[in-house]
Amino acid sequence: MKSRTDHQGLSALFPNELSDLISQEPLFRGRQLFTWLAGGTFKFEEMKNLPTALRRTLIDRYGETACTSKVVKQQTDTDGTVKLLLKLYDGLFVESVLLTDEEGRRTACLSSQVGCAMGCTFCRTAELGLERNLTASEIVEQFYHLTEIAGQPSHIVFMGMGEPLANIYETARSIEIFHFSEGLNISARRITLSTCGIPEGIRFLAESFSVPIRLAVSLTSADNDLRTSLMPINRKAPLPELHESLLYYQNIRKKRITLEYVLLDGVNDSETACRQLVQFAKGLECVVNVIPWNPGAGLPYNEPTRDSTERFCSCLEHAGLRVTRRYRRGRGISGACGQLAGSGTSPHHIQPVMQTNE
Ligand code: SAH
């Protein structure tokens, strides 16, 4: 087992690993501890089937709770979207969002890093730069905080702050925990990882990762030069290389890939851009998710109009592509795609009260 220091938390450990941590105890104690954590009980004092002495030991070692993060602010949008600001063990902040849709899906939008190093020019999180990777426990804890405040999510998407494939070990472990049959047991079909397009990471998911999750790739332009100017990762992994890694993934996983396309007014919404996207999608079993750009203060873009969004989507559909439009959920609380910038929030501005945006 990878040695884990105390701040790395307990919520991303499997029963046998928890047993290792309390090796003076009988083996089944690890499973008991796991069951409490998987059920959302983090306070050691409430773990009634653990002997008092063991509870004491755990409290001495980890404090009152096994949770390493805490909710310092919660906001609810009129459309039901809930956004949480979490304070991490070292004082940094991260945000998580719960989106509810008409079909009753309750999607936890989780962060994988504090900030992000990818530098996409249309994304507010990018402005923060990268502070650090989240631990797997910090990722798992986001799910439990959302559950406690807003009810248990049915789906998980890694579309919050950060680039999950740039923190692949901790992200993969958190997914294994979410999927573990003795724990939350969330189906792989209900977990989506969104990446800006890191080919090594995509190949890892294809060949070495045990959980067959869904893959979404943020394309945003199928013009190599334009994509490089919008998404610096494209310099390192240009479109042909990305395409090749997607074909590889598809050949192994036999799964439909989502191509996310953030629509920026007058930048990537022309007929030519549509044709380039159609060309890129050739050979891929994919669905294009068109996301009208969500404004971020100071970013030099404009939202596409409804008409131009529809025109772009129809152009793709006429060419035979499957298209979905993303709802603009959570915008009233800056909780929509690309609007998460919570770690930049100074502690002085945090109100420890429930805010409802109505
Ligand atoms: N780093 C990952 C996941 C986080 S971003 C990735 O790049 O996929 C999640 C999605 O939000 C991505 O598709 C991203 O392109 C999109 N996005 C970023 N900023 C946005 C904005 N301002 N408006 C709409 N979508 C945005």
Short mmCIF file of C-alpha atoms and ligand atoms in Angstrom, two decimals:
data_model
loop_
_atom_site.label_atom_id
_atom_site.label_comp_id
_atom_site.label_asym_id
_atom_site.label_seq_id
_atom_site.Cartn_x
_atom_site.Cartn_y
_atom_site.Cartn_z
CA MET A 1 0.00 0.00 0.00
CA LYS A 2 1.13 3.54 -0.77
CA SER A 3 1.93 5.13 2.52
CA ARG A 4 -0.57 7.82 3.29
CA THR A 5 0.07 10.55 5.79
CA ASP A 6 -2.75 11.56 8.09
CA HIS A 7 -3.96 14.56 6.12
CA GLN A 8 -4.57 12.28 3.17
CA GLY A 9 -7.71 11.09 4.89
CA LEU A 10 -9.40 7.75 5.21
CA SER A 11 -12.31 8.03 2.80
CA ALA A 12 -10.40 6.79 -0.24
CA LEU A 13 -9.10 3.64 1.42
CA PHE A 14 -10.45 0.14 0.88
CA PRO A 15 -11.38 -2.12 3.83
CA ASN A 16 -8.06 -4.00 3.77
CA GLU A 17 -6.10 -0.75 3.71
CA LEU A 18 -8.05 0.54 6.69
CA SER A 19 -7.29 -2.75 8.45
CA ASP A 20 -3.59 -2.10 7.79
CA LEU A 21 -3.89 1.30 9.46
CA ILE A 22 -5.24 -0.27 12.62
CA SER A 23 -3.18 -3.42 12.40
CA GLN A 24 -3.32 -4.11 16.14
CA GLU A 25 -7.08 -4.70 15.72
CA PRO A 26 -8.83 -7.77 14.28
CA LEU A 27 -9.12 -7.62 10.48
CA PHE A 28 -12.89 -7.07 10.44
CA ARG A 29 -12.49 -3.68 12.14
CA GLY A 30 -11.18 -2.23 8.87
CA ARG A 31 -14.36 -3.32 7.13
CA GLN A 32 -16.50 -1.83 9.90
CA LEU A 33 -14.67 1.46 9.60
CA PHE A 34 -15.06 1.35 5.82
CA THR A 35 -18.80 0.75 6.13
CA TRP A 36 -19.24 3.81 8.34
CA LEU A 37 -17.27 6.03 5.97
CA ALA A 38 -19.03 4.67 2.89
CA GLY A 39 -22.36 5.43 4.58
CA GLY A 40 -21.29 9.02 5.18
CA THR A 41 -20.51 8.80 8.90
CA PHE A 42 -17.16 10.48 9.46
CA LYS A 43 -17.27 11.27 13.18
CA PHE A 44 -15.45 8.50 15.02
CA GLU A 45 -17.60 8.96 18.11
CA GLU A 46 -20.67 7.91 16.09
CA MET A 47 -19.11 4.65 14.91
CA LYS A 48 -20.91 2.70 17.59
CA ASN A 49 -19.71 -0.79 16.75
CA LEU A 50 -16.05 0.20 17.16
CA PRO A 51 -14.69 -0.33 20.68
CA THR A 52 -14.27 2.84 22.74
CA ALA A 53 -10.50 2.39 22.92
CA LEU A 54 -10.24 2.19 19.14
CA ARG A 55 -12.43 5.27 18.70
CA ARG A 56 -10.10 7.08 21.13
CA THR A 57 -7.03 6.01 19.15
CA LEU A 58 -8.59 7.21 15.90
CA ILE A 59 -9.59 10.55 17.46
CA ASP A 60 -6.07 10.99 18.84
CA ARG A 61 -4.62 10.29 15.43
CA TYR A 62 -7.04 12.05 13.08
CA GLY A 63 -9.18 14.36 15.23
CA GLU A 64 -12.95 14.16 15.81
CA THR A 65 -13.70 13.38 12.19
CA ALA A 66 -12.15 11.39 9.37
CA CYS A 67 -13.13 14.18 6.99
CA THR A 68 -10.19 16.39 5.98
CA SER A 69 -12.27 19.17 4.39
CA LYS A 70 -15.21 21.26 5.49
CA VAL A 71 -17.97 23.26 3.87
CA VAL A 72 -17.50 26.97 4.46
CA LYS A 73 -20.11 28.30 2.06
CA GLN A 74 -23.10 26.98 0.20
CA GLN A 75 -25.17 28.63 -2.50
CA THR A 76 -28.35 27.52 -4.21
CA ASP A 77 -29.40 28.84 -7.59
CA THR A 78 -33.06 29.30 -8.59
CA ASP A 79 -32.68 26.31 -10.94
CA GLY A 80 -31.78 24.08 -7.97
CA THR A 81 -28.03 23.99 -8.60
CA VAL A 82 -26.07 23.84 -5.36
CA LYS A 83 -22.47 25.03 -5.13
CA LEU A 84 -20.23 24.36 -2.16
CA LEU A 85 -17.00 26.03 -1.21
CA LEU A 86 -14.78 23.62 0.72
CA LYS A 87 -11.84 24.48 2.89
CA LEU A 88 -9.06 21.90 2.72
CA TYR A 89 -6.72 20.81 5.51
CA ASP A 90 -4.06 23.31 4.42
CA GLY A 91 -6.38 26.30 4.12
CA LEU A 92 -6.86 26.12 0.34
CA PHE A 93 -10.34 26.17 -1.19
CA VAL A 94 -12.09 24.16 -3.82
CA GLU A 95 -15.63 24.13 -5.22
CA SER A 96 -18.11 21.37 -5.99
CA VAL A 97 -21.50 21.59 -7.64
CA LEU A 98 -24.68 19.50 -7.71
CA LEU A 99 -26.83 19.89 -10.82
CA THR A 100 -30.36 18.53 -11.07
CA ASP A 101 -32.06 18.06 -14.42
CA GLU A 102 -35.61 17.43 -15.65
CA GLU A 103 -35.06 13.69 -15.87
CA GLY A 104 -34.23 13.57 -12.20
CA ARG A 105 -30.51 13.03 -12.67
CA ARG A 106 -28.54 14.53 -9.83
CA THR A 107 -25.04 15.11 -11.04
CA ALA A 108 -22.11 15.82 -8.74
CA CYS A 109 -19.60 17.98 -10.58
CA LEU A 110 -16.33 17.30 -8.79
CA SER A 111 -12.98 19.06 -8.79
CA SER A 112 -9.72 17.20 -9.17
CA GLN A 113 -7.22 20.01 -8.48
CA VAL A 114 -7.03 23.31 -6.64
CA GLY A 115 -6.87 25.64 -9.63
CA CYS A 116 -5.61 24.33 -12.95
CA ALA A 117 -2.41 24.50 -14.98
CA MET A 118 -3.96 23.99 -18.41
CA GLY A 119 -4.49 27.67 -19.19
CA CYS A 120 -7.61 27.45 -21.38
CA THR A 121 -8.22 31.09 -22.26
CA PHE A 122 -12.02 30.95 -21.89
CA CYS A 123 -12.08 29.32 -18.43
CA ARG A 124 -12.06 31.17 -15.11
CA THR A 125 -10.42 28.32 -13.19
CA ALA A 126 -7.39 28.68 -15.47
CA GLU A 127 -6.81 32.20 -14.14
CA LEU A 128 -5.93 30.73 -10.75
CA GLY A 129 -3.05 28.66 -12.02
CA LEU A 130 -2.39 25.36 -10.27
CA GLU A 131 -2.09 25.33 -6.48
CA ARG A 132 -1.95 21.57 -6.02
CA ASN A 133 -3.53 18.25 -6.81
CA LEU A 134 -6.40 17.07 -4.64
CA THR A 135 -5.97 13.84 -2.72
CA ALA A 136 -8.34 11.01 -3.54
CA SER A 137 -9.97 11.55 -0.14
CA GLU A 138 -10.58 15.20 -0.92
CA ILE A 139 -12.27 14.16 -4.15
CA VAL A 140 -14.41 11.53 -2.41
CA GLU A 141 -15.30 13.93 0.41
CA GLN A 142 -16.81 16.37 -2.12
CA PHE A 143 -19.40 13.71 -2.90
CA TYR A 144 -20.27 13.27 0.77
CA HIS A 145 -20.53 16.99 1.43
CA LEU A 146 -22.93 17.34 -1.52
CA THR A 147 -24.90 14.34 -0.25
CA GLU A 148 -25.23 15.77 3.23
CA ILE A 149 -26.37 19.18 2.04
CA ALA A 150 -28.35 18.40 -1.09
CA GLY A 151 -29.06 14.66 -1.13
CA GLN A 152 -27.15 11.81 -2.77
CA PRO A 153 -26.03 12.39 -6.37
CA SER A 154 -26.89 9.75 -8.95
CA HIS A 155 -24.11 10.68 -11.39
CA ILE A 156 -20.56 11.99 -11.14
CA VAL A 157 -18.73 14.17 -13.64
CA PHE A 158 -15.16 15.34 -13.29
CA MET A 159 -15.89 18.76 -14.72
CA GLY A 160 -15.16 20.97 -11.74
CA MET A 161 -11.86 22.70 -11.10
CA GLY A 162 -8.74 21.16 -12.52
CA GLU A 163 -7.63 18.64 -15.12
CA PRO A 164 -8.34 15.10 -13.86
CA LEU A 165 -5.78 13.44 -16.14
CA ALA A 166 -3.08 15.73 -14.73
CA ASN A 167 -3.88 14.18 -11.32
CA ILE A 168 -4.48 10.74 -12.61
CA TYR A 169 -3.49 8.57 -9.64
CA GLU A 170 -5.73 10.31 -7.11
CA THR A 171 -8.59 10.72 -9.58
CA ALA A 172 -8.44 7.05 -10.56
CA ARG A 173 -8.42 5.98 -6.93
CA SER A 174 -11.43 8.15 -6.11
CA ILE A 175 -13.29 6.54 -9.03
CA GLU A 176 -12.39 3.06 -7.78
CA ILE A 177 -13.84 4.01 -4.40
CA PHE A 178 -17.05 5.44 -5.92
CA HIS A 179 -17.45 2.28 -7.98
CA PHE A 180 -16.53 -0.25 -5.25
CA SER A 181 -19.41 -2.69 -4.84
CA GLU A 182 -19.21 -2.75 -1.04
CA GLY A 183 -19.28 1.04 -0.88
CA LEU A 184 -21.26 3.56 -2.93
CA ASN A 185 -21.37 1.10 -5.82
CA ILE A 186 -21.87 3.76 -8.48
CA SER A 187 -22.07 2.29 -11.94
CA ALA A 188 -19.20 3.12 -14.29
CA ARG A 189 -21.79 4.35 -16.80
CA ARG A 190 -22.73 7.09 -14.37
CA ILE A 191 -19.21 8.42 -14.00
CA THR A 192 -17.76 10.75 -16.65
CA LEU A 193 -14.25 12.09 -16.76
CA SER A 194 -13.75 15.25 -18.79
CA THR A 195 -10.28 16.07 -20.05
CA CYS A 196 -8.74 18.86 -22.09
CA GLY A 197 -7.09 16.06 -24.08
CA ILE A 198 -3.97 14.45 -22.62
CA PRO A 199 -3.19 11.45 -24.86
CA GLU A 200 -1.12 9.48 -22.28
CA GLY A 201 -3.99 9.80 -19.80
CA ILE A 202 -6.53 8.72 -22.40
CA ARG A 203 -4.40 5.68 -23.22
CA PHE A 204 -4.13 4.88 -19.50
CA LEU A 205 -7.94 4.94 -19.22
CA ALA A 206 -8.16 2.72 -22.28
CA GLU A 207 -5.69 0.04 -21.30
CA SER A 208 -4.88 0.11 -17.59
CA PHE A 209 -7.84 1.42 -15.66
CA SER A 210 -10.22 -1.09 -14.14
CA VAL A 211 -13.39 1.01 -14.21
CA PRO A 212 -14.95 1.54 -17.68
CA ILE A 213 -16.10 5.12 -17.10
CA ARG A 214 -17.37 7.49 -19.78
CA LEU A 215 -14.89 9.79 -21.45
CA ALA A 216 -15.57 13.39 -22.46
CA VAL A 217 -12.96 15.44 -24.30
CA SER A 218 -13.00 19.21 -24.42
CA LEU A 219 -12.33 19.89 -28.06
CA THR A 220 -13.65 23.46 -28.51
CA SER A 221 -11.97 23.79 -31.85
CA ALA A 222 -11.05 21.35 -34.60
CA ASP A 223 -8.75 23.91 -36.19
CA ASN A 224 -5.26 23.14 -34.94
CA ASP A 225 -4.00 26.75 -34.77
CA LEU A 226 -7.18 28.11 -33.24
CA ARG A 227 -7.22 25.30 -30.69
CA THR A 228 -3.62 26.06 -29.72
CA SER A 229 -4.56 29.68 -29.12
CA LEU A 230 -7.55 28.70 -26.96
CA MET A 231 -6.13 25.63 -25.23
CA PRO A 232 -2.33 25.62 -24.72
CA ILE A 233 -2.36 21.83 -24.20
CA ASN A 234 -2.84 21.62 -27.97
CA ARG A 235 0.76 22.69 -28.49
CA LYS A 236 1.96 19.57 -26.65
CA ALA A 237 -0.76 17.30 -27.94
CA PRO A 238 -2.00 18.61 -31.29
CA LEU A 239 -5.25 17.45 -32.87
CA PRO A 240 -3.86 14.51 -34.89
CA GLU A 241 -2.28 13.03 -31.77
CA LEU A 242 -5.46 13.59 -29.76
CA HIS A 243 -7.50 11.96 -32.52
CA GLU A 244 -5.23 8.95 -32.55
CA SER A 245 -5.54 8.50 -28.79
CA LEU A 246 -9.34 8.68 -29.06
CA LEU A 247 -9.39 6.03 -31.78
CA TYR A 248 -7.18 3.87 -29.58
CA TYR A 249 -9.53 4.37 -26.62
CA GLN A 250 -12.53 3.57 -28.74
CA ASN A 251 -11.01 0.41 -30.17
CA ILE A 252 -10.32 -0.92 -26.70
CA ARG A 253 -13.31 0.34 -24.74
CA LYS A 254 -15.94 0.22 -27.51
CA LYS A 255 -17.66 3.20 -25.95
CA ARG A 256 -19.11 6.38 -27.33
CA ILE A 257 -16.98 9.44 -26.58
CA THR A 258 -18.38 12.88 -25.86
CA LEU A 259 -16.73 15.81 -27.62
CA GLU A 260 -17.39 18.96 -25.62
CA TYR A 261 -17.42 22.13 -27.65
CA VAL A 262 -17.51 25.44 -25.79
CA LEU A 263 -19.12 27.84 -28.23
CA LEU A 264 -17.50 31.29 -28.29
CA ASP A 265 -19.28 33.99 -30.25
CA GLY A 266 -17.47 34.85 -33.48
CA VAL A 267 -14.49 32.64 -32.59
CA ASN A 268 -15.39 29.01 -33.23
CA ASP A 269 -19.03 29.11 -34.34
CA SER A 270 -18.68 29.53 -38.11
CA GLU A 271 -19.70 27.11 -40.84
CA THR A 272 -16.03 26.39 -41.46
CA ALA A 273 -15.58 25.53 -37.77
CA CYS A 274 -18.57 23.19 -38.07
CA ARG A 275 -17.05 21.45 -41.11
CA GLN A 276 -13.70 21.06 -39.31
CA LEU A 277 -15.46 19.47 -36.36
CA VAL A 278 -17.33 17.10 -38.65
CA GLN A 279 -13.99 16.16 -40.19
CA PHE A 280 -12.41 15.54 -36.76
CA ALA A 281 -15.34 13.37 -35.71
CA LYS A 282 -14.85 11.02 -38.69
CA GLY A 283 -14.16 7.51 -37.48
CA LEU A 284 -15.17 8.34 -33.93
CA GLU A 285 -18.31 6.99 -32.35
CA CYS A 286 -19.18 10.25 -30.62
CA VAL A 287 -21.74 12.75 -29.50
CA VAL A 288 -20.97 16.48 -29.61
CA ASN A 289 -21.96 18.41 -26.51
CA VAL A 290 -22.28 22.07 -27.44
CA ILE A 291 -21.76 24.33 -24.41
CA PRO A 292 -22.58 28.00 -24.97
CA TRP A 293 -19.75 29.88 -23.26
CA ASN A 294 -20.53 30.96 -19.69
CA PRO A 295 -19.19 34.44 -19.01
CA GLY A 296 -16.32 34.94 -16.60
CA ALA A 297 -15.43 38.42 -15.42
CA GLY A 298 -12.67 39.93 -17.51
CA LEU A 299 -12.44 37.14 -20.08
CA PRO A 300 -12.33 38.49 -23.65
CA TYR A 301 -15.21 36.49 -25.15
CA ASN A 302 -18.89 36.88 -25.79
CA GLU A 303 -21.72 34.44 -25.33
CA PRO A 304 -23.10 33.09 -28.58
CA THR A 305 -26.72 34.06 -29.25
CA ARG A 306 -29.41 31.41 -29.17
CA ASP A 307 -29.69 31.72 -32.96
CA SER A 308 -26.02 31.20 -33.63
CA THR A 309 -25.92 28.27 -31.19
CA GLU A 310 -28.85 26.66 -32.98
CA ARG A 311 -27.28 27.36 -36.37
CA PHE A 312 -24.05 25.67 -35.30
CA CYS A 313 -25.87 22.66 -33.82
CA SER A 314 -28.04 22.26 -36.94
CA CYS A 315 -24.95 22.40 -39.13
CA LEU A 316 -23.47 19.49 -37.17
CA GLU A 317 -26.74 17.56 -37.24
CA HIS A 318 -27.11 18.02 -40.97
CA ALA A 319 -23.72 16.44 -41.36
CA GLY A 320 -25.01 13.43 -39.43
CA LEU A 321 -23.50 14.09 -36.01
CA ARG A 322 -25.35 13.50 -32.79
CA VAL A 323 -25.56 16.74 -30.81
CA THR A 324 -26.63 17.66 -27.28
CA ARG A 325 -26.95 21.20 -25.96
CA ARG A 326 -25.87 21.80 -22.42
CA TYR A 327 -28.27 23.60 -20.12
CA ARG A 328 -26.97 26.79 -18.66
CA ARG A 329 -27.42 25.53 -15.16
CA GLY A 330 -25.90 27.16 -12.12
CA ARG A 331 -25.05 30.46 -13.77
CA GLY A 332 -26.82 32.54 -11.11
CA ILE A 333 -24.21 31.37 -8.59
CA SER A 334 -21.23 31.09 -10.97
CA GLY A 335 -21.50 27.34 -10.71
CA ALA A 336 -21.66 26.54 -14.42
CA CYS A 337 -18.85 25.08 -16.53
CA GLY A 338 -15.72 27.15 -16.46
CA GLN A 339 -16.99 29.52 -13.76
CA LEU A 340 -15.44 27.85 -10.72
CA ALA A 341 -12.79 30.04 -9.18
CA GLY A 342 -13.35 29.43 -5.50
CA SER A 343 -9.77 28.90 -4.44
CA GLY A 344 -9.15 32.53 -5.32
CA THR A 345 -11.66 33.56 -2.69
CA SER A 346 -10.02 35.26 0.21
CA PRO A 347 -11.15 33.83 3.55
CA HIS A 348 -12.31 37.34 4.52
CA HIS A 349 -15.00 37.20 1.90
CA ILE A 350 -16.45 33.91 2.95
CA GLN A 351 -19.79 34.11 4.67
CA PRO A 352 -20.51 30.98 6.66
CA VAL A 353 -24.21 31.25 5.87
CA MET A 354 -26.60 29.71 3.40
CA GLN A 355 -27.11 31.98 0.41
CA THR A 356 -30.00 31.52 -1.92
CA ASN A 357 -29.88 33.22 -5.23
CA GLU A 358 -33.47 34.20 -6.00
N1 SAH B 1 -10.11 20.10 -17.29
C1 SAH B 1 -11.24 19.35 -17.73
C2 SAH B 1 -12.46 19.45 -16.85
C3 SAH B 1 -12.87 20.79 -16.31
S1 SAH B 1 -13.66 21.93 -17.37
C4 SAH B 1 -11.57 19.66 -19.16
O1 SAH B 1 -10.94 20.55 -19.74
O2 SAH B 1 -12.42 18.99 -19.74
C5 SAH B 1 -15.21 21.23 -17.75
C6 SAH B 1 -15.79 21.72 -19.08
O3 SAH B 1 -16.12 23.12 -19.00
C7 SAH B 1 -14.82 21.59 -20.23
O4 SAH B 1 -15.48 21.05 -21.34
C8 SAH B 1 -14.42 23.03 -20.51
O5 SAH B 1 -14.03 23.23 -21.84
C9 SAH B 1 -15.71 23.76 -20.19
N2 SAH B 1 -15.55 25.19 -19.93
C10 SAH B 1 -14.50 25.84 -19.42
N3 SAH B 1 -14.76 27.16 -19.30
C11 SAH B 1 -16.01 27.35 -19.77
C12 SAH B 1 -16.86 28.48 -19.87
N4 SAH B 1 -16.49 29.68 -19.47
N5 SAH B 1 -18.11 28.30 -20.39
C13 SAH B 1 -18.53 27.07 -20.76
N6 SAH B 1 -17.78 25.96 -20.65
C14 SAH B 1 -16.53 26.10 -20.16
#
